[in-house]
Structure formats: structure tokens, C-alpha cells
Short mmCIF file of C-alpha atoms in Angstrom, two decimals:
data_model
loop_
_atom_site.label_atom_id
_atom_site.label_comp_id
_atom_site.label_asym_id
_atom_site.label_seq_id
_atom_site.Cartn_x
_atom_site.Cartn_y
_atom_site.Cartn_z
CA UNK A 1 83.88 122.17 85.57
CA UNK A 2 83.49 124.01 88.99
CA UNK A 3 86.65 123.76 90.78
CA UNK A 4 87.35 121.16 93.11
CA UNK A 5 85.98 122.00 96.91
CA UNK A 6 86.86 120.28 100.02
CA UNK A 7 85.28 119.30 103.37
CA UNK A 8 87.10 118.99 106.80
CA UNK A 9 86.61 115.78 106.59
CA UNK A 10 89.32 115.00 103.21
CA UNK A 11 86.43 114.63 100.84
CA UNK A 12 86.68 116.57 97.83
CA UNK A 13 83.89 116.95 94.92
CA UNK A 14 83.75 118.42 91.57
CA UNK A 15 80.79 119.21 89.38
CA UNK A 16 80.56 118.83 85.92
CA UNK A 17 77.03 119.33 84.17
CA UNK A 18 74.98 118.85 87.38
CA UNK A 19 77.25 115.60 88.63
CA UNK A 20 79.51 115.78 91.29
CA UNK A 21 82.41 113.67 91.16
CA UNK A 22 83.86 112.51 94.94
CA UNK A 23 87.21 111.32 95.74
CA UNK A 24 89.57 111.91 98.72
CA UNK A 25 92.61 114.43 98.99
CA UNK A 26 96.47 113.80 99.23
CA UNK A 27 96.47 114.47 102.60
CA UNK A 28 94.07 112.20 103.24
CA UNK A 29 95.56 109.23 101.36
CA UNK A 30 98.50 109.70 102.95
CA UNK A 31 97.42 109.83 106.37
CA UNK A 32 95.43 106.12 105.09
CA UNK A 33 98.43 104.21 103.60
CA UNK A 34 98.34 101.70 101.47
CA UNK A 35 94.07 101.43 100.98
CA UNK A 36 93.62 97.73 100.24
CA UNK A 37 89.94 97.96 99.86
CA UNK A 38 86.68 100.81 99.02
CA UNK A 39 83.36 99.77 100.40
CA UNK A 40 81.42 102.06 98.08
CA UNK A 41 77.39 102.41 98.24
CA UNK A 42 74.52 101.20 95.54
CA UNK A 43 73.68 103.38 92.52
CA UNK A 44 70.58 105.30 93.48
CA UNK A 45 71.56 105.54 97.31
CA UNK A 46 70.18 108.75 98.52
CA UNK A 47 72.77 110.79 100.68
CA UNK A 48 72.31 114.03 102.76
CA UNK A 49 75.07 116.19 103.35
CA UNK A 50 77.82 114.24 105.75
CA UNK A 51 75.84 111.03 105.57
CA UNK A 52 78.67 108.38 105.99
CA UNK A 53 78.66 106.84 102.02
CA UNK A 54 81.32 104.19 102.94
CA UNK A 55 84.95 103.12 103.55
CA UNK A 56 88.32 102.78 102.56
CA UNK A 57 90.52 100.06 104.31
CA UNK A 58 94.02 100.32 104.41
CA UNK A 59 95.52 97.09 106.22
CA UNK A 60 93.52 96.66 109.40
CA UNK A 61 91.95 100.23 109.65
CA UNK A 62 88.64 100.68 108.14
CA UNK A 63 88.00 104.70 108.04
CA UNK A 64 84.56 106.20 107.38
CA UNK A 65 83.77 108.54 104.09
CA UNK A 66 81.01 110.98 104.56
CA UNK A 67 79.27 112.83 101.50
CA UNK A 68 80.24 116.15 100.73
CA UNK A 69 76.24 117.26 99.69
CA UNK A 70 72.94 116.40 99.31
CA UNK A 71 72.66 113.91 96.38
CA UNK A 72 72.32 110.67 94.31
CA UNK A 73 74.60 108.18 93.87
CA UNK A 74 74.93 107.59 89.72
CA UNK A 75 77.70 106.14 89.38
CA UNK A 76 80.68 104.20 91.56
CA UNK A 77 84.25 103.38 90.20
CA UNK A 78 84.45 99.58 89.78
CA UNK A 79 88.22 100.27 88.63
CA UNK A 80 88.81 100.19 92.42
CA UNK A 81 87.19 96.44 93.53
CA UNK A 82 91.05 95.45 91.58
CA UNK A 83 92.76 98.61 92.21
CA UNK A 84 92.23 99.90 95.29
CA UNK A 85 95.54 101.53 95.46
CA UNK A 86 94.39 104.10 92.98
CA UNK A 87 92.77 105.64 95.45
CA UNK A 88 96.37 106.66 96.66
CA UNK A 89 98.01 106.77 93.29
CA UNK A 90 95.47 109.34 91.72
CA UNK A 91 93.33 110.02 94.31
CA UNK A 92 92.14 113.61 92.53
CA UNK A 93 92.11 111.39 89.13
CA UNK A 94 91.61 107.83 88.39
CA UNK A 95 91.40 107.26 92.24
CA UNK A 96 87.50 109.13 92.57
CA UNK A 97 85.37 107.03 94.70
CA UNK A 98 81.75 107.48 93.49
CA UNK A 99 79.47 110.10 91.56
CA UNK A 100 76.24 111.96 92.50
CA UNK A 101 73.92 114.01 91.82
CA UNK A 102 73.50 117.89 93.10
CA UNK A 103 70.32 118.07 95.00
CA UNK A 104 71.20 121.31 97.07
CA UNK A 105 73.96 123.27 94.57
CA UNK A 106 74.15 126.14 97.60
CA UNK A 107 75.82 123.44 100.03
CA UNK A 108 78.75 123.82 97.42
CA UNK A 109 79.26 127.36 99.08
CA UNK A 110 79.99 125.75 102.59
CA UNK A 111 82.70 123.66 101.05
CA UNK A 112 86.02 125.00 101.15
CA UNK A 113 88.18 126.02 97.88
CA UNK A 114 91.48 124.88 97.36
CA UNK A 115 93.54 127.68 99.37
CA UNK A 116 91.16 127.32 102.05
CA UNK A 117 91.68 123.36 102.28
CA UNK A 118 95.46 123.96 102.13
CA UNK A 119 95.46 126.16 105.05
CA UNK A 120 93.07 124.05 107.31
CA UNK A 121 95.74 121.29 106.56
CA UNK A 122 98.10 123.66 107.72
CA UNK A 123 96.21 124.49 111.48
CA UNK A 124 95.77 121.04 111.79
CA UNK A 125 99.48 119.52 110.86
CA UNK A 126 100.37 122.25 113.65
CA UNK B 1 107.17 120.11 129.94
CA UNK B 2 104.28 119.18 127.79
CA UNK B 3 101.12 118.09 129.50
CA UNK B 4 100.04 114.88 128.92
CA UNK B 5 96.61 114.13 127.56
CA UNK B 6 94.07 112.34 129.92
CA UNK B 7 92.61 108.96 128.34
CA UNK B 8 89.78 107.69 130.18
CA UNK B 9 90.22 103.50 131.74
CA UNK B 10 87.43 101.22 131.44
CA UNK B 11 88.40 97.89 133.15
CA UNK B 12 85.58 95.97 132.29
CA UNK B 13 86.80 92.72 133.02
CA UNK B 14 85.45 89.29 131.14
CA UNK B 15 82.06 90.14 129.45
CA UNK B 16 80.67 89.14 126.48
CA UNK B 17 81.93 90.06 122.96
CA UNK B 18 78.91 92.26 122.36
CA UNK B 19 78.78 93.62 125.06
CA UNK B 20 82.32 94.92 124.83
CA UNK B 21 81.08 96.70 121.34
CA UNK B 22 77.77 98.19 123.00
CA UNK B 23 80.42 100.19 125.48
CA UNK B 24 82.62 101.18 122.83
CA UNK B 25 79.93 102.31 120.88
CA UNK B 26 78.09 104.24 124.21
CA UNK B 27 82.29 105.81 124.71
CA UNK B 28 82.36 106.68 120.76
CA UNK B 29 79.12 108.65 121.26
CA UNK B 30 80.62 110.18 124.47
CA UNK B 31 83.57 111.27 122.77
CA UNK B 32 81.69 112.89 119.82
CA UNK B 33 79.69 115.04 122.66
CA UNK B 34 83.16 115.77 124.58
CA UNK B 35 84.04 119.28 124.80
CA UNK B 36 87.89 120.33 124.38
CA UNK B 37 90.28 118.50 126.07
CA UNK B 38 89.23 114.55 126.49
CA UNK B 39 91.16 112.95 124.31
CA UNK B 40 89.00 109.68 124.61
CA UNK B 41 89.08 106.49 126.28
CA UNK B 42 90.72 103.14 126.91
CA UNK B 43 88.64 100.07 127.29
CA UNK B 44 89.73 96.87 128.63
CA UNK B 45 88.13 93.37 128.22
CA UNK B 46 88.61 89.96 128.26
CA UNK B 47 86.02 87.79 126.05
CA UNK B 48 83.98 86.03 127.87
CA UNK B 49 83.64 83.02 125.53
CA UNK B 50 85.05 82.18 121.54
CA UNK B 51 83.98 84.36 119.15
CA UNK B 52 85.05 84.51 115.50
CA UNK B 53 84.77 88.43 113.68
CA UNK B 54 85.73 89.27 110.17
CA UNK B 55 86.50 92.61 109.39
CA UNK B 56 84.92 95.15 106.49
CA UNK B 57 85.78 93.13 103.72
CA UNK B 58 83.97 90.44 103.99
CA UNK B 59 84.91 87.12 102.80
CA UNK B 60 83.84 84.91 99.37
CA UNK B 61 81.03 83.10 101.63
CA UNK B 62 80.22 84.83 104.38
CA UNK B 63 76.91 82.58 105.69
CA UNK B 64 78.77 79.52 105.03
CA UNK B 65 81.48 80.77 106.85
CA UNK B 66 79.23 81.65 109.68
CA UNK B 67 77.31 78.11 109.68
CA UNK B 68 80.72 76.74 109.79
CA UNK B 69 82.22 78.46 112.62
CA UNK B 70 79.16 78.65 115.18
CA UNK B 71 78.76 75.16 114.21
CA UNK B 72 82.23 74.77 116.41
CA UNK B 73 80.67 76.72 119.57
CA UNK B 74 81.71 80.23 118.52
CA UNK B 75 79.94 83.42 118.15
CA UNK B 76 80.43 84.21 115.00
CA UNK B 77 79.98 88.44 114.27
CA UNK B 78 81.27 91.11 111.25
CA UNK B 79 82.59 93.92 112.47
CA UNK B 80 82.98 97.34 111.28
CA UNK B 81 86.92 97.42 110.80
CA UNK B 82 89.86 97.14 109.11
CA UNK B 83 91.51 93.23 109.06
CA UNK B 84 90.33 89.90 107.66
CA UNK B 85 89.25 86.88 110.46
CA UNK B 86 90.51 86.56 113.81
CA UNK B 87 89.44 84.89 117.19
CA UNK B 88 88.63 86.07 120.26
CA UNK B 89 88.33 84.31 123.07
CA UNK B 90 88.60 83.87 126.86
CA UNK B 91 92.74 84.54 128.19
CA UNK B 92 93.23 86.96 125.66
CA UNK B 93 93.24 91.07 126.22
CA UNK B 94 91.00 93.15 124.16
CA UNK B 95 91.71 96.87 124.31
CA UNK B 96 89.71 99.24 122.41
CA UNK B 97 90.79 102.80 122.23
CA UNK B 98 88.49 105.43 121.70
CA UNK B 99 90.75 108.13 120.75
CA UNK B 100 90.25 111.68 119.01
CA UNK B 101 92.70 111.42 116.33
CA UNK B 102 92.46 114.91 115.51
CA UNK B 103 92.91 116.31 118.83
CA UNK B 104 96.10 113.69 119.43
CA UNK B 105 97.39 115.07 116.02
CA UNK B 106 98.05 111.42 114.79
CA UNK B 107 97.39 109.70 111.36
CA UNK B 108 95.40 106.63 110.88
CA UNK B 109 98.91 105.21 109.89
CA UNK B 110 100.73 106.71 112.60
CA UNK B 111 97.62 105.41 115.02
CA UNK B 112 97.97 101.49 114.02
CA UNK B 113 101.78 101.91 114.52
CA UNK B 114 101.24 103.24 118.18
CA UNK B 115 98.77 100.55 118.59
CA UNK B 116 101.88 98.07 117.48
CA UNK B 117 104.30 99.64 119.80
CA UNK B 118 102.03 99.58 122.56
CA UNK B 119 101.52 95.56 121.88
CA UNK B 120 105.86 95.95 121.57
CA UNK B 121 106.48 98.00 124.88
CA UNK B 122 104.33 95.30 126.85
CA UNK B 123 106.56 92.50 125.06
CA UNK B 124 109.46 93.85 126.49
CA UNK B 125 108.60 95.17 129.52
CA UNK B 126 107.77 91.25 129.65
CA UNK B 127 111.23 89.37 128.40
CA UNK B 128 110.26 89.18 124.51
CA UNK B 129 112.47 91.97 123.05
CA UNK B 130 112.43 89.67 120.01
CA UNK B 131 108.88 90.44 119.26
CA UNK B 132 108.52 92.67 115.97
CA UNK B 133 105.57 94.34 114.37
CA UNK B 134 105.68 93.90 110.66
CA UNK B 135 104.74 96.26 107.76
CA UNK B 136 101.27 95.62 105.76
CA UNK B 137 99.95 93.00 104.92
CA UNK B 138 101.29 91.36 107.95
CA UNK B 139 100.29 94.76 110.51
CA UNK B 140 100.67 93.18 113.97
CA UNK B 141 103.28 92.23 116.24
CA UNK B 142 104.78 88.76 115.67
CA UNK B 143 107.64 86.22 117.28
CA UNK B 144 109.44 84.50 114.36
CA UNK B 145 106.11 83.59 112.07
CA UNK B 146 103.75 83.19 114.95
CA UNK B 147 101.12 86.44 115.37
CA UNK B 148 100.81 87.24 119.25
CA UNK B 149 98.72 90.41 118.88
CA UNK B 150 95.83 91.00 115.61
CA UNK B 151 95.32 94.54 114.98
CA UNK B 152 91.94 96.33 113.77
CA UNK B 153 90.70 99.70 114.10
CA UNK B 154 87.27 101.44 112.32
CA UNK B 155 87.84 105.48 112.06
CA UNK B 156 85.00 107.57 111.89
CA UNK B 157 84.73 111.44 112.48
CA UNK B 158 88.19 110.98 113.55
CA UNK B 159 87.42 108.86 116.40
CA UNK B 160 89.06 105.09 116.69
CA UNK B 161 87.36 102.14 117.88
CA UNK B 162 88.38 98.40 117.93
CA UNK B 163 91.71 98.25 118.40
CA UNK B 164 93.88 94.71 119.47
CA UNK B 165 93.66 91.46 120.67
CA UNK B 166 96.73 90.26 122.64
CA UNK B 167 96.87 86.03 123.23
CA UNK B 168 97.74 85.91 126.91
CA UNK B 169 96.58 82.70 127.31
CA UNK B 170 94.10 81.85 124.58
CA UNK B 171 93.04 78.74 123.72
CA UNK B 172 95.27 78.86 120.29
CA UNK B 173 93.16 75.45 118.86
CA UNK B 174 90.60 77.79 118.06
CA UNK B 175 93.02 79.59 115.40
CA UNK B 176 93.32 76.38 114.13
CA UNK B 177 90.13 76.34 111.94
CA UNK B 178 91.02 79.69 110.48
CA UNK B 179 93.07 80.86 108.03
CA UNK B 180 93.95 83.94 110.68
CA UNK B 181 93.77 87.26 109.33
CA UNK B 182 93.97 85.68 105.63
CA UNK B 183 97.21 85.14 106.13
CA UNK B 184 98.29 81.70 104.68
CA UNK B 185 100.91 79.51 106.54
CA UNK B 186 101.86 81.80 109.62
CA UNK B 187 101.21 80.76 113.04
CA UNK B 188 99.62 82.00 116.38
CA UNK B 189 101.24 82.19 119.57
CA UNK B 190 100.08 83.57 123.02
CA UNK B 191 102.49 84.70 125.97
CA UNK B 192 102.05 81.50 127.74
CA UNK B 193 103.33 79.91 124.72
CA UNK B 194 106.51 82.29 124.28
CA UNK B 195 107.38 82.60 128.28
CA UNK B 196 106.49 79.05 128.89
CA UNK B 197 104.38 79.49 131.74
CA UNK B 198 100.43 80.58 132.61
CA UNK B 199 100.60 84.02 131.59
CA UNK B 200 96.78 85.83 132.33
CA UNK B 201 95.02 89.26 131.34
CA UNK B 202 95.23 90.16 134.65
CA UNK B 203 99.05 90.18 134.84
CA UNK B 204 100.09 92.06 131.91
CA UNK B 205 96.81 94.63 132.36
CA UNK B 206 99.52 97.58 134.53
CA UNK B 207 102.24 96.93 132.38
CA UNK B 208 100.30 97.00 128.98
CA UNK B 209 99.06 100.27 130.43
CA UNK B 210 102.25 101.43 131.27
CA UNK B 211 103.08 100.57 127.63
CA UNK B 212 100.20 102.79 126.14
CA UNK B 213 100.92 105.91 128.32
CA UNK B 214 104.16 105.93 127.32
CA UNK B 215 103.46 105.30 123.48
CA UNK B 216 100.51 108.03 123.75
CA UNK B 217 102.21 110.58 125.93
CA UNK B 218 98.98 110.41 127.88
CA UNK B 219 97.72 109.60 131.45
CA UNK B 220 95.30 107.06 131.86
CA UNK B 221 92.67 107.87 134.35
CA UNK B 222 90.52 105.20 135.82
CA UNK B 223 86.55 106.05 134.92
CA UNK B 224 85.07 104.24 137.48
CA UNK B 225 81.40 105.36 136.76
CA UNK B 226 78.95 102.81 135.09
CA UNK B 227 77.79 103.35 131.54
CA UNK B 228 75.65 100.85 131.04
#
């Protein structure tokens, strides 16, 4: 597995044989609350890099997800249509939001590791 | 002494529900463009007739919902936020903020709670210290088990738009065939209902302001330029 990389927008993705896996970080749950609902796309929707893919509701605020890379959709986690709180609960785990495919493997290198995500939580919480 | 941010006022007085999304969508593109430093904007606006919107979710029969509620003399639209079914309707105060989150440093969470105390700092600048804003599911701000103001923001790229709907003096009978926000058994309530007297939009408008600069440690400058 690649290790997880982040974009400034609290996505996060991790690639295992070719398929990236997409979910959102702590920080970004917590900043959410509670999410009461994911609006996740089709299997087989075709996403560019920071296309908007969906949204997470969490009691009357609907906030946009945008995908990390270039990619098809394979897969979306039905766990969450009667657990959306997973998302918040394990968002790095049980809590990923949809799958995809890894059209453009280079856009990986504009993502940012984990240290790099920790300290652009830092500049912004400041 | 810290600076306080400029927010952009747009008063745009009674106009039609879409029309008060077209401007918050032509602000929300605005803001995007903005360079450093505009922290966004405020609109105003007062619906121009009854409109029913239902939030991201969706509901279990959305075009018989639809039928059912135009069939009544309402718009009838979905909207791209967070929040269930609501009204909207002439004597009631829409304000949308389009706000950089990231540049005011505030949460999503921390957002719909400054929304709330906004909606709170109007009620008592107005007589209602009772008025409270209750944790989720019931995010608004209520008198006793009656909902004065609906809350409902979309997020995207950081920047906030739809926002909350405060009953000055709505027409509450149109809550009536609506289960309002999905919440089962809890009333509505306007001002006019809780002061016991005509209470319009135009009334409250300075002090809700007054309400929202203080909550957003920001200065509200009127925009007085047409975007349309």
C-alpha cells in the first residue's frame, strides 16, 4: 500500500494495486460534526483531479468533497447510507467514502504526505 | 485592537426565490476570484412569494412531494444544502452569507453556531432572551417547541452559501402541510407570533445586522453596485 496522501482540501487517498481508496481526515470530520448523511457518486463516474465527487451532511450543512486524482469510480461504501457516522468514527478506516481508479499515478506526487498534511493543519489552525 | 474583517451587504429586498440563489451563486463565484482580504458577503432577501425547498437529502418521494406542494400555490425547489423541508415565504428574512471559511478561520460547526447566535443576538436585542438554539438534530433557534429561525448552509471550496430563514411575519399556515425540517411534532413560530404584534423584515434588518457584526467580528459594508 502507498501511504496515505492528503489534499488541502481534507481528502485523503491510498492506493493499493492500482485502486485508490478516498476518505476524509480527522481534522476534517471534526470540523463537520456529527455527518448525518454521504451523497456519494455512481460506479463508473469519471472524475478529474478536484472534480467535486459529492457530499457529506452533517445537520443542516451540506459540504462539498472534491477528488483527490484523475480516476474511476469502482466502488462506493454502502456501509454509510445506515452509518453515516462512520465517516467520523473511522474516517481513515471503515469511514472511506468511495474507490477509484488511478488514471494519472504522477498527480499522487502533488498530494501531500502525512507530515506535510499535519503541518498545513498547523498554518491554518493559526 | 484587531481589525475587523469587511463582509460585503446586499439588500436586495423582496425578489423571487430564484432569483435570490442566481445572486448567491454570481457572489460565490466573486468570492472564489477575490484576492486576499474579502472575507465575502452578506445577502439579504425577503421571498417574494411561498416556496417549499428540501435540502441534499432528498426525501422517500420527491415528485410526489413536489406535485403535492405546488399543487398548494408554492414553488417547490431542491437545494444544494444541509437540512430536510422548510418554507419560505413572503414576511420572513432570508440571509445568505457568502463567507470564506478559511480566511475567517471558522469550522463548518463553529459556522452554523455563529449563524445560531446571530438568529440569538437579534432575539434579544428584540425582548426574546428566552429564545435558545438547540444541538443537532434540532440545529436552529427555537421558543419553547416552536422553530423561529431554520438553518441550512452548502460548503464548497470553503465558501458558505444558504444560510437562515427568520419568520418575521410569515404566513405560518404554510408550515402547516409540512412536516418542517423532518422534525415530527414541534411547532413554528414567527416574531409577530412571540411579540404579539406586526413584526416586518424591514424592522429587524439593522438590528439582525448589528447581531452578525458582532457574532463575526466583522464590518458590514453596504455593496451598492448591481450584479445582475
Amino acid at each position: 500500500i502507498l501511504a496515505r496522501k492528503f489534499t488541502d482540501k481534507h481528502e485523503w487517498i491510498s492506493v493499493e494495486n492500482g485502486i485508490g481508496t478516498v476518505g476524509i481526515s480527522n481534522f476534517a470530520q471534526e470540523a463537520l460534526g456529527d455527518v448525518v448523511y454521504c451523497s456519494l457518486p455512481e460506479i463508473g463516474t469519471k472524475l478529474n483531479k478536484q472534480d467535486e465527487f459529492g457530499a457529506l451532511e452533517s445537520v443542516k450543512a451540506a459540504s462539498e468533497l472534491y477528488s483527490p486524482l484523475t480516476g474511476e469510480v469502482t466502488e462506493i461504501n454502502t456501509a454509510l447510507a445506515d452509518n453515516p457516522g462512520l465517516v467520523n468514527k473511522s474516517c481513515y478506516e471503515d469511514g472511506w467514502l468511495i474507490k477509484m481508479t488511478v488514471d494519472n499515478p504522477s498527480e499522487l506526487n502533488e498530494l501531500m504526505n502525512e507530515d506535510a498534511y499535519e503541518k498545513y493543519i498547523k498554518s491554518i489552525e493559526d | 485592537m484587531r481589525a475587523r474583517r469587511a463582509v460585503r451587504l446586499l439588500r436586495l429586498g423582496r425578489l423571487p426565490y430564484a432569483e435570490s440563489l442566481a445572486a448567491q451563486e454570481r457572489c460565490a463565484g466573486r468570492q472564489r476570484a477575490a484576492g486576499p482580504g474579502a472575507a465575502g458577503w452578506l445577502l439579504l432577501s425577503e421571498p417574494a412569494g411561498p416556496v417549499y425547498t428540501r435540502g441534499l437529502r432528498g426525501g422517500p418521494d420527491p415528485a410526489g412531494e413536489a406535485r403535492r406542494l405546488r399543487a398548494l400555490g408554492a414553488e417547490y425547489w431542491r437545494a444544494a444544502r444541509g437540512g430536510l423541508l422548510t418554507f419560505h415565504g413572503p414576511g420572513q428574512l432570508l440571509a445568505y452569507p457568502v463567507l470564506d471559511l478559511r480566511r475567517l478561520g471558522l469550522s463548518l460547526r463553529a459556522y452554523v453556531g455563529a449563524l445560531e447566535a446571530a438568529a440569538l443576538g437579534l432575539c434579544r436585542r428584540l425582548g426574546l432572551p428566552a429564545a435558545r438554539a438547540l444541538p443537532p438534530p434540532y440545529t436552529g433557534v427555537w421558543l419553547g417547541g416552536r422553530k423561529l429561525c431554520a438553518l441550512g448552509v452548502h460548503c464548497g471550496r470553503h465558501i458558505t452559501s444558504h444560510g437562515l430563514a427568520l419568520n418575521c411575519c410569515t404566513d405560518l399556515t404554510w408550515f402547516d402541510h409540512i412536516v418542517p425540517c423532518g422534525l415530527e411534532g414541534k411547532g413554528v413560530t414567527s416574531l409577530s407570533e412571540e411579540l404579539q404584534r406586526h413584526v416586518t423584515v424591514d424592522e429587524i434588518t439593522e438590528p439582525f445586522l448589528d447581531a452578525f457584526e458582532e457574532v463575526f467580528h466583522c464590518t458590514l459594508i453596504s455593496h451598492e453596485e448591481s450584479i445582475g
